[in-house]
mmCIF file of C-alpha atoms in Angstrom:
data_model
loop_
_atom_site.group_PDB
_atom_site.id
_atom_site.type_symbol
_atom_site.label_atom_id
_atom_site.label_comp_id
_atom_site.label_asym_id
_atom_site.label_seq_id
_atom_site.Cartn_x
_atom_site.Cartn_y
_atom_site.Cartn_z
ATOM 1 C CA UNK D 1 15.503 -23.441 -13.346
ATOM 2 C CA UNK D 2 14.787 -25.730 -16.291
ATOM 3 C CA UNK D 3 14.679 -24.806 -19.946
ATOM 4 C CA UNK D 4 14.948 -21.106 -19.031
ATOM 5 C CA UNK D 5 11.510 -21.147 -17.387
ATOM 6 C CA UNK D 6 10.870 -20.048 -13.806
ATOM 7 C CA UNK D 7 9.563 -22.951 -11.747
ATOM 8 C CA UNK D 8 6.793 -22.470 -9.183
ATOM 9 C CA UNK D 9 9.185 -23.191 -6.323
ATOM 10 C CA UNK D 10 11.550 -20.464 -7.593
ATOM 11 C CA UNK D 11 8.936 -17.697 -7.603
ATOM 12 C CA UNK D 12 9.691 -15.310 -4.740
ATOM 13 C CA UNK D 13 9.188 -11.587 -4.269
ATOM 14 C CA UNK D 14 10.167 -9.173 -1.488
ATOM 15 C CA UNK D 15 8.326 -5.866 -1.525
ATOM 16 C CA UNK D 16 7.575 -2.971 0.806
ATOM 17 C CA UNK D 17 4.078 -1.650 1.494
ATOM 18 C CA UNK D 18 3.604 1.942 2.677
ATOM 19 C CA UNK D 19 0.116 3.262 3.258
ATOM 20 C CA UNK D 20 -1.629 6.479 4.298
ATOM 21 C CA UNK D 21 1.258 8.932 4.120
ATOM 22 C CA UNK D 22 -1.104 11.944 4.032
ATOM 23 C CA UNK D 23 1.678 14.050 2.542
ATOM 24 C CA UNK D 24 1.328 17.840 2.459
ATOM 25 C CA UNK D 25 3.511 20.082 0.341
ATOM 26 C CA UNK D 26 3.966 22.710 3.038
ATOM 27 C CA UNK D 27 5.275 20.219 5.598
ATOM 28 C CA UNK D 28 8.645 20.557 7.295
ATOM 29 C CA UNK D 29 11.540 19.098 5.291
ATOM 30 C CA UNK D 30 15.029 18.295 6.530
ATOM 31 C CA UNK D 31 14.291 18.212 10.248
ATOM 32 C CA UNK D 32 16.669 16.518 12.680
ATOM 33 C CA UNK D 33 15.707 13.424 14.647
ATOM 34 C CA UNK D 34 15.467 15.555 17.793
ATOM 35 C CA UNK D 35 13.146 18.039 16.077
ATOM 36 C CA UNK D 36 10.872 15.256 14.799
ATOM 37 C CA UNK D 37 10.787 13.564 18.218
ATOM 38 C CA UNK D 38 9.806 16.845 19.861
ATOM 39 C CA UNK D 39 6.810 17.256 17.533
ATOM 40 C CA UNK D 40 5.466 13.702 17.600
ATOM 41 C CA UNK D 41 2.455 13.008 19.790
ATOM 42 C CA UNK D 42 1.402 9.433 20.595
ATOM 43 C CA UNK D 43 -1.660 8.272 18.636
ATOM 44 C CA UNK D 44 -1.771 11.497 16.619
ATOM 45 C CA UNK D 45 -1.353 12.036 12.900
ATOM 46 C CA UNK D 46 1.692 13.965 11.742
ATOM 47 C CA UNK D 47 1.209 14.979 8.083
ATOM 48 C CA UNK D 48 3.409 18.047 8.642
ATOM 49 C CA UNK D 49 6.345 15.710 9.401
ATOM 50 C CA UNK D 50 5.916 13.407 6.405
ATOM 51 C CA UNK D 51 8.120 15.630 4.250
ATOM 52 C CA UNK D 52 10.997 14.576 6.488
ATOM 53 C CA UNK D 53 9.892 11.132 7.702
ATOM 54 C CA UNK D 54 8.917 9.732 4.293
ATOM 55 C CA UNK D 55 12.308 10.773 2.955
ATOM 56 C CA UNK D 56 14.014 8.931 5.813
ATOM 57 C CA UNK D 57 11.841 5.847 5.353
ATOM 58 C CA UNK D 58 12.455 5.612 1.610
ATOM 59 C CA UNK D 59 16.180 6.098 2.039
ATOM 60 C CA UNK D 60 16.348 3.304 4.627
ATOM 61 C CA UNK D 61 14.171 1.032 2.493
ATOM 62 C CA UNK D 62 16.363 1.508 -0.578
ATOM 63 C CA UNK D 63 19.701 1.236 1.246
ATOM 64 C CA UNK D 64 18.967 -1.493 3.800
ATOM 65 C CA UNK D 65 15.776 -3.407 2.999
ATOM 66 C CA UNK D 66 16.417 -3.517 -0.777
ATOM 67 C CA UNK D 67 12.999 -4.812 -1.892
ATOM 68 C CA UNK D 68 12.042 -5.792 -5.414
ATOM 69 C CA UNK D 69 9.524 -2.944 -5.489
ATOM 70 C CA UNK D 70 7.595 -0.462 -3.317
ATOM 71 C CA UNK D 71 3.793 -0.158 -3.263
ATOM 72 C CA UNK D 72 1.868 2.784 -1.787
ATOM 73 C CA UNK D 73 -1.655 1.560 -0.973
ATOM 74 C CA UNK D 74 -3.539 4.847 -1.087
ATOM 75 C CA UNK D 75 -3.932 8.241 0.595
ATOM 76 C CA UNK D 76 -0.528 9.305 -0.611
ATOM 77 C CA UNK D 77 -1.573 12.895 0.141
ATOM 78 C CA UNK D 78 -3.659 14.451 2.914
ATOM 79 C CA UNK D 79 -6.084 15.843 0.342
ATOM 80 C CA UNK D 80 -5.906 15.964 -3.441
ATOM 81 C CA UNK D 81 -8.542 18.551 -4.343
ATOM 82 C CA UNK D 82 -8.065 22.177 -5.480
ATOM 83 C CA UNK D 83 -4.668 23.769 -6.124
ATOM 84 C CA UNK D 84 -3.275 22.854 -2.712
ATOM 85 C CA UNK D 85 -4.100 19.252 -3.491
ATOM 86 C CA UNK D 86 -2.262 19.463 -6.795
ATOM 87 C CA UNK D 87 0.787 20.824 -4.978
ATOM 88 C CA UNK D 88 0.571 17.956 -2.490
ATOM 89 C CA UNK D 89 0.644 15.385 -5.286
ATOM 90 C CA UNK D 90 3.414 17.110 -7.228
ATOM 91 C CA UNK D 91 5.693 17.465 -4.198
ATOM 92 C CA UNK D 92 4.991 13.902 -3.091
ATOM 93 C CA UNK D 93 5.982 12.560 -6.503
ATOM 94 C CA UNK D 94 9.069 14.773 -6.527
ATOM 95 C CA UNK D 95 10.194 13.494 -3.129
ATOM 96 C CA UNK D 96 9.777 9.854 -4.169
ATOM 97 C CA UNK D 97 11.689 10.370 -7.414
ATOM 98 C CA UNK D 98 14.453 12.263 -5.579
ATOM 99 C CA UNK D 99 15.072 9.411 -3.127
ATOM 100 C CA UNK D 100 14.143 6.227 -5.000
ATOM 101 C CA UNK D 101 16.351 5.145 -7.870
ATOM 102 C CA UNK D 102 14.715 4.892 -11.274
ATOM 103 C CA UNK D 103 15.695 1.209 -11.218
ATOM 104 C CA UNK D 104 13.387 0.573 -8.225
ATOM 105 C CA UNK D 105 9.771 0.101 -9.384
ATOM 106 C CA UNK D 106 7.209 2.092 -7.390
ATOM 107 C CA UNK D 107 3.470 1.408 -7.673
ATOM 108 C CA UNK D 108 0.445 3.311 -6.377
ATOM 109 C CA UNK D 109 -3.147 2.503 -5.434
ATOM 110 C CA UNK D 110 -5.731 5.288 -5.436
ATOM 111 C CA UNK D 111 -7.081 6.311 -2.018
ATOM 112 C CA UNK D 112 -10.109 8.424 -1.198
ATOM 113 C CA UNK D 113 -7.872 11.385 -0.286
ATOM 114 C CA UNK D 114 -6.003 11.108 -3.600
ATOM 115 C CA UNK D 115 -9.079 12.151 -5.527
ATOM 116 C CA UNK D 116 -10.255 13.581 -7.859
ATOM 117 C CA UNK D 117 -9.604 10.434 -9.862
ATOM 118 C CA UNK D 118 -8.928 12.412 -13.037
ATOM 119 C CA UNK D 119 -5.978 14.077 -11.304
ATOM 120 C CA UNK D 120 -4.734 10.748 -9.954
ATOM 121 C CA UNK D 121 -4.856 9.203 -13.424
ATOM 122 C CA UNK D 122 -3.014 12.173 -14.907
ATOM 123 C CA UNK D 123 -0.214 12.096 -12.302
ATOM 124 C CA UNK D 124 0.101 8.382 -11.524
ATOM 125 C CA UNK D 125 -1.271 6.601 -14.568
ATOM 126 C CA UNK D 126 -3.819 3.809 -14.169
ATOM 127 C CA UNK D 127 -5.788 3.061 -11.007
ATOM 128 C CA UNK D 128 -6.596 -0.526 -12.066
ATOM 129 C CA UNK D 129 -3.691 -2.546 -13.441
ATOM 130 C CA UNK D 130 -1.491 -5.601 -13.012
ATOM 131 C CA UNK D 131 2.219 -6.433 -13.111
ATOM 132 C CA UNK D 132 4.620 -9.347 -12.595
ATOM 133 C CA UNK D 133 7.802 -9.577 -10.509
ATOM 134 C CA UNK D 134 10.109 -12.579 -10.052
ATOM 135 C CA UNK D 135 7.420 -15.024 -11.093
ATOM 136 C CA UNK D 136 4.816 -13.463 -8.763
ATOM 137 C CA UNK D 137 1.693 -11.751 -10.081
ATOM 138 C CA UNK D 138 0.071 -8.632 -8.660
ATOM 139 C CA UNK D 139 -3.058 -6.633 -9.312
ATOM 140 C CA UNK D 140 -3.775 -3.102 -8.084
ATOM 141 C CA UNK D 141 -7.445 -2.194 -7.649
ATOM 142 C CA UNK D 142 -9.346 1.065 -7.184
ATOM 143 C CA UNK D 143 -11.739 0.741 -4.243
ATOM 144 C CA UNK D 144 -13.623 3.966 -4.857
ATOM 145 C CA UNK D 145 -14.832 6.536 -2.312
ATOM 146 C CA UNK D 146 -16.036 6.310 1.269
ATOM 147 C CA UNK D 147 -18.610 9.095 1.138
ATOM 148 C CA UNK D 148 -20.768 10.880 -1.462
ATOM 149 C CA UNK D 149 -18.833 14.127 -0.874
ATOM 150 C CA UNK D 150 -15.943 12.599 -2.828
ATOM 151 C CA UNK D 151 -18.117 12.217 -5.895
ATOM 152 C CA UNK D 152 -19.753 9.179 -7.495
ATOM 153 C CA UNK D 153 -17.778 6.204 -8.748
ATOM 154 C CA UNK D 154 -18.803 4.835 -12.135
ATOM 155 C CA UNK D 155 -19.967 1.189 -12.103
ATOM 156 C CA UNK D 156 -17.398 0.537 -14.823
ATOM 157 C CA UNK D 157 -14.636 1.171 -12.259
ATOM 158 C CA UNK D 158 -15.576 -1.853 -10.168
ATOM 159 C CA UNK D 159 -16.267 -4.039 -13.198
ATOM 160 C CA UNK D 160 -12.786 -3.188 -14.492
ATOM 161 C CA UNK D 161 -11.308 -4.145 -11.121
ATOM 162 C CA UNK D 162 -13.096 -7.488 -11.049
ATOM 163 C CA UNK D 163 -11.999 -8.162 -14.629
ATOM 164 C CA UNK D 164 -8.402 -7.321 -13.702
ATOM 165 C CA UNK D 165 -8.570 -9.651 -10.690
ATOM 166 C CA UNK D 166 -9.972 -12.450 -12.849
ATOM 167 C CA UNK D 167 -7.245 -11.884 -15.441
ATOM 168 C CA UNK D 168 -4.541 -12.125 -12.779
ATOM 169 C CA UNK D 169 -5.986 -15.385 -11.436
ATOM 170 C CA UNK D 170 -5.898 -16.845 -14.944
ATOM 171 C CA UNK D 171 -2.447 -15.565 -15.876
ATOM 172 C CA UNK D 172 -0.836 -16.512 -12.550
ATOM 173 C CA UNK D 173 -1.823 -20.146 -13.176
ATOM 174 C CA UNK D 174 -0.615 -21.473 -9.828
ATOM 175 C CA UNK D 175 2.207 -18.964 -9.322
ATOM 176 C CA UNK D 176 2.179 -16.627 -6.283
ATOM 177 C CA UNK D 177 -0.326 -13.793 -6.564
ATOM 178 C CA UNK D 178 -1.549 -10.879 -4.441
ATOM 179 C CA UNK D 179 -3.865 -7.881 -4.733
ATOM 180 C CA UNK D 180 -3.324 -4.336 -3.453
ATOM 181 C CA UNK D 181 -6.103 -1.857 -2.729
ATOM 182 C CA UNK D 182 -6.849 1.078 -0.422
ATOM 183 C CA UNK D 183 -10.065 -0.136 1.264
ATOM 184 C CA UNK D 184 -10.119 -3.794 2.181
ATOM 185 C CA UNK D 185 -13.033 -5.705 0.631
ATOM 186 C CA UNK D 186 -13.272 -7.504 3.991
ATOM 187 C CA UNK D 187 -14.836 -6.222 6.093
ATOM 188 C CA UNK D 188 -16.702 -3.973 3.637
ATOM 189 C CA UNK D 189 -16.138 -0.265 4.237
ATOM 190 C CA UNK D 190 -19.283 1.621 5.263
ATOM 191 C CA UNK D 191 -20.262 4.276 2.761
ATOM 192 C CA UNK D 192 -18.599 2.772 -0.310
ATOM 193 C CA UNK D 193 -20.390 3.627 -3.524
ATOM 194 C CA UNK D 194 -20.819 -0.034 -4.470
ATOM 195 C CA UNK D 195 -20.520 -2.249 -1.361
ATOM 196 C CA UNK D 196 -21.387 -5.342 -3.414
ATOM 197 C CA UNK D 197 -18.177 -5.336 -5.416
ATOM 198 C CA UNK D 198 -16.148 -6.420 -2.365
ATOM 199 C CA UNK D 199 -18.344 -9.478 -1.839
ATOM 200 C CA UNK D 200 -17.941 -10.374 -5.488
ATOM 201 C CA UNK D 201 -14.150 -10.031 -5.254
ATOM 202 C CA UNK D 202 -14.029 -12.255 -2.163
ATOM 203 C CA UNK D 203 -16.181 -14.895 -3.858
ATOM 204 C CA UNK D 204 -13.975 -14.762 -6.945
ATOM 205 C CA UNK D 205 -10.891 -15.462 -4.850
ATOM 206 C CA UNK D 206 -12.586 -18.214 -2.849
ATOM 207 C CA UNK D 207 -13.889 -19.906 -5.986
ATOM 208 C CA UNK D 208 -10.433 -19.824 -7.583
ATOM 209 C CA UNK D 209 -9.347 -22.608 -5.244
ATOM 210 C CA UNK D 210 -6.226 -20.782 -4.124
ATOM 211 C CA UNK D 211 -5.089 -18.091 -1.698
ATOM 212 C CA UNK D 212 -4.542 -14.538 -2.953
ATOM 213 C CA UNK D 213 -3.457 -12.177 -0.151
ATOM 214 C CA UNK D 214 -5.171 -8.775 -0.245
ATOM 215 C CA UNK D 215 -3.067 -5.902 1.118
ATOM 216 C CA UNK D 216 -4.772 -2.630 2.014
ATOM 217 C CA UNK D 217 -4.663 0.495 4.186
ATOM 218 C CA UNK D 218 -7.131 3.225 5.186
ATOM 219 C CA UNK D 219 -7.882 2.134 8.772
ATOM 220 C CA UNK D 220 -4.561 3.561 10.091
ATOM 221 C CA UNK D 221 -4.620 1.262 13.125
ATOM 222 C CA UNK D 222 -4.284 -1.896 10.994
ATOM 223 C CA UNK D 223 -6.226 -5.145 11.004
ATOM 224 C CA UNK D 224 -5.714 -8.756 9.961
ATOM 225 C CA UNK D 225 -8.530 -11.065 8.830
ATOM 226 C CA UNK D 226 -8.522 -14.518 7.264
ATOM 227 C CA UNK D 227 -11.512 -15.638 5.185
ATOM 228 C CA UNK D 228 -11.250 -19.350 4.504
ATOM 229 C CA UNK D 229 -7.566 -19.670 3.672
ATOM 230 C CA UNK D 230 -7.226 -16.140 2.325
ATOM 231 C CA UNK D 231 -5.481 -13.368 4.313
ATOM 232 C CA UNK D 232 -6.660 -9.753 4.256
ATOM 233 C CA UNK D 233 -3.814 -7.657 5.652
ATOM 234 C CA UNK D 234 -4.653 -4.050 6.506
ATOM 235 C CA UNK D 235 -1.422 -2.152 7.186
ATOM 236 C CA UNK D 236 -0.958 0.553 9.784
ATOM 237 C CA UNK D 237 -0.416 4.087 8.498
ATOM 238 C CA UNK D 238 2.915 5.836 8.056
ATOM 239 C CA UNK D 239 1.331 9.141 9.137
ATOM 240 C CA UNK D 240 0.102 7.971 12.537
ATOM 241 C CA UNK D 241 1.775 6.443 15.582
ATOM 242 C CA UNK D 242 3.570 4.006 15.521
ATOM 243 C CA UNK D 243 4.448 5.247 11.981
ATOM 244 C CA UNK D 244 4.858 1.845 10.323
ATOM 245 C CA UNK D 245 5.779 0.308 7.001
ATOM 246 C CA UNK D 246 5.882 -3.379 6.014
ATOM 247 C CA UNK D 247 8.112 -5.860 4.229
ATOM 248 C CA UNK D 248 6.241 -8.693 2.507
ATOM 249 C CA UNK D 249 7.900 -11.895 1.341
ATOM 250 C CA UNK D 250 5.637 -13.796 -1.055
ATOM 251 C CA UNK D 251 6.170 -17.359 -2.302
ATOM 252 C CA UNK D 252 3.815 -20.036 -3.574
ATOM 253 C CA UNK D 253 3.783 -21.598 -0.109
ATOM 254 C CA UNK D 254 3.152 -18.521 1.977
ATOM 255 C CA UNK D 255 3.253 -14.809 2.772
ATOM 256 C CA UNK D 256 5.457 -13.526 5.586
ATOM 257 C CA UNK D 257 4.952 -9.940 6.775
ATOM 258 C CA UNK D 258 7.482 -7.963 8.823
ATOM 259 C CA UNK D 259 6.509 -4.716 10.553
ATOM 260 C CA UNK D 260 8.945 -1.797 10.777
ATOM 261 C CA UNK D 261 8.200 0.766 13.512
ATOM 262 C CA UNK D 262 9.648 4.230 13.894
ATOM 263 C CA UNK D 263 12.201 4.952 16.624
ATOM 264 C CA UNK D 264 11.914 8.690 17.214
ATOM 265 C CA UNK D 265 15.176 8.851 19.169
ATOM 266 C CA UNK D 266 17.156 7.362 16.303
ATOM 267 C CA UNK D 267 15.153 8.816 13.424
ATOM 268 C CA UNK D 268 14.873 5.393 11.760
ATOM 269 C CA UNK D 269 12.683 2.286 11.595
ATOM 270 C CA UNK D 270 13.397 -0.999 13.350
ATOM 271 C CA UNK D 271 12.033 -4.381 12.327
ATOM 272 C CA UNK D 272 9.690 -5.503 15.092
ATOM 273 C CA UNK D 273 10.093 -9.076 16.380
ATOM 274 C CA UNK D 274 6.424 -9.788 15.650
ATOM 275 C CA UNK D 275 5.717 -11.136 12.199
ATOM 276 C CA UNK D 276 2.727 -12.652 10.426
ATOM 277 C CA UNK D 277 2.991 -15.894 8.502
ATOM 278 C CA UNK D 278 0.153 -17.010 6.245
ATOM 279 C CA UNK D 279 0.277 -20.457 4.641
ATOM 280 C CA UNK D 280 -1.175 -20.261 1.136
ATOM 281 C CA UNK D 281 -2.914 -22.941 -0.892
#
């Protein structure tokens, strides 16, 4: 540290990504590990257990992992429409605030199941925004819908996202940077309202002359792609076997990703030996 300014080599951030919780308000809270294990089915979704399992995951994250912040990358709830959807959102937010200290920042990306967007904006704030942590810069984007049944996305939504991405690239100025979004721009999601915006985002990153990891969800099974030198990390879902969450360690030199998988016998998550390491330019 020189002159009170954070040097590039000092910039480092540890944060947890959780995606696709598919929370429902009428799930089963306060189950025992044995009760959860008895209801889990391999390769099946378990939204009715998220009331218990998300609470366990957040408690373990806050007490043992101790990240700088937590990011939910979309589909926080199983469905957000009508009054049941409102209850899903309200109870999800209540659970997070009950477990996570107010001193721990929590951020949210908008998923297709979190719609309508007006409700998301009312309950969570912005769907396109940026923030800084420990000398690292982050942008959260709104990827829109996957099907017309979710309603049209205004063109201004994608233009705002591209402008936010461009702003982050300028402000970061060589410091570590990453983007979070629900649908990965690579490969493009079929059925998106504006499939061209993803190509434009990828080109913007490539033309910046530096790597900007893009962290996403939606696929549930997970996927990792590298375009040029840029990683696109699609996380596996919390709601579906193997019920995962991820610890990311970001520096100017690289991104290291650790996967935590649920042990149904213990009712807790263990850090899997496998990790991903992406060297960044």
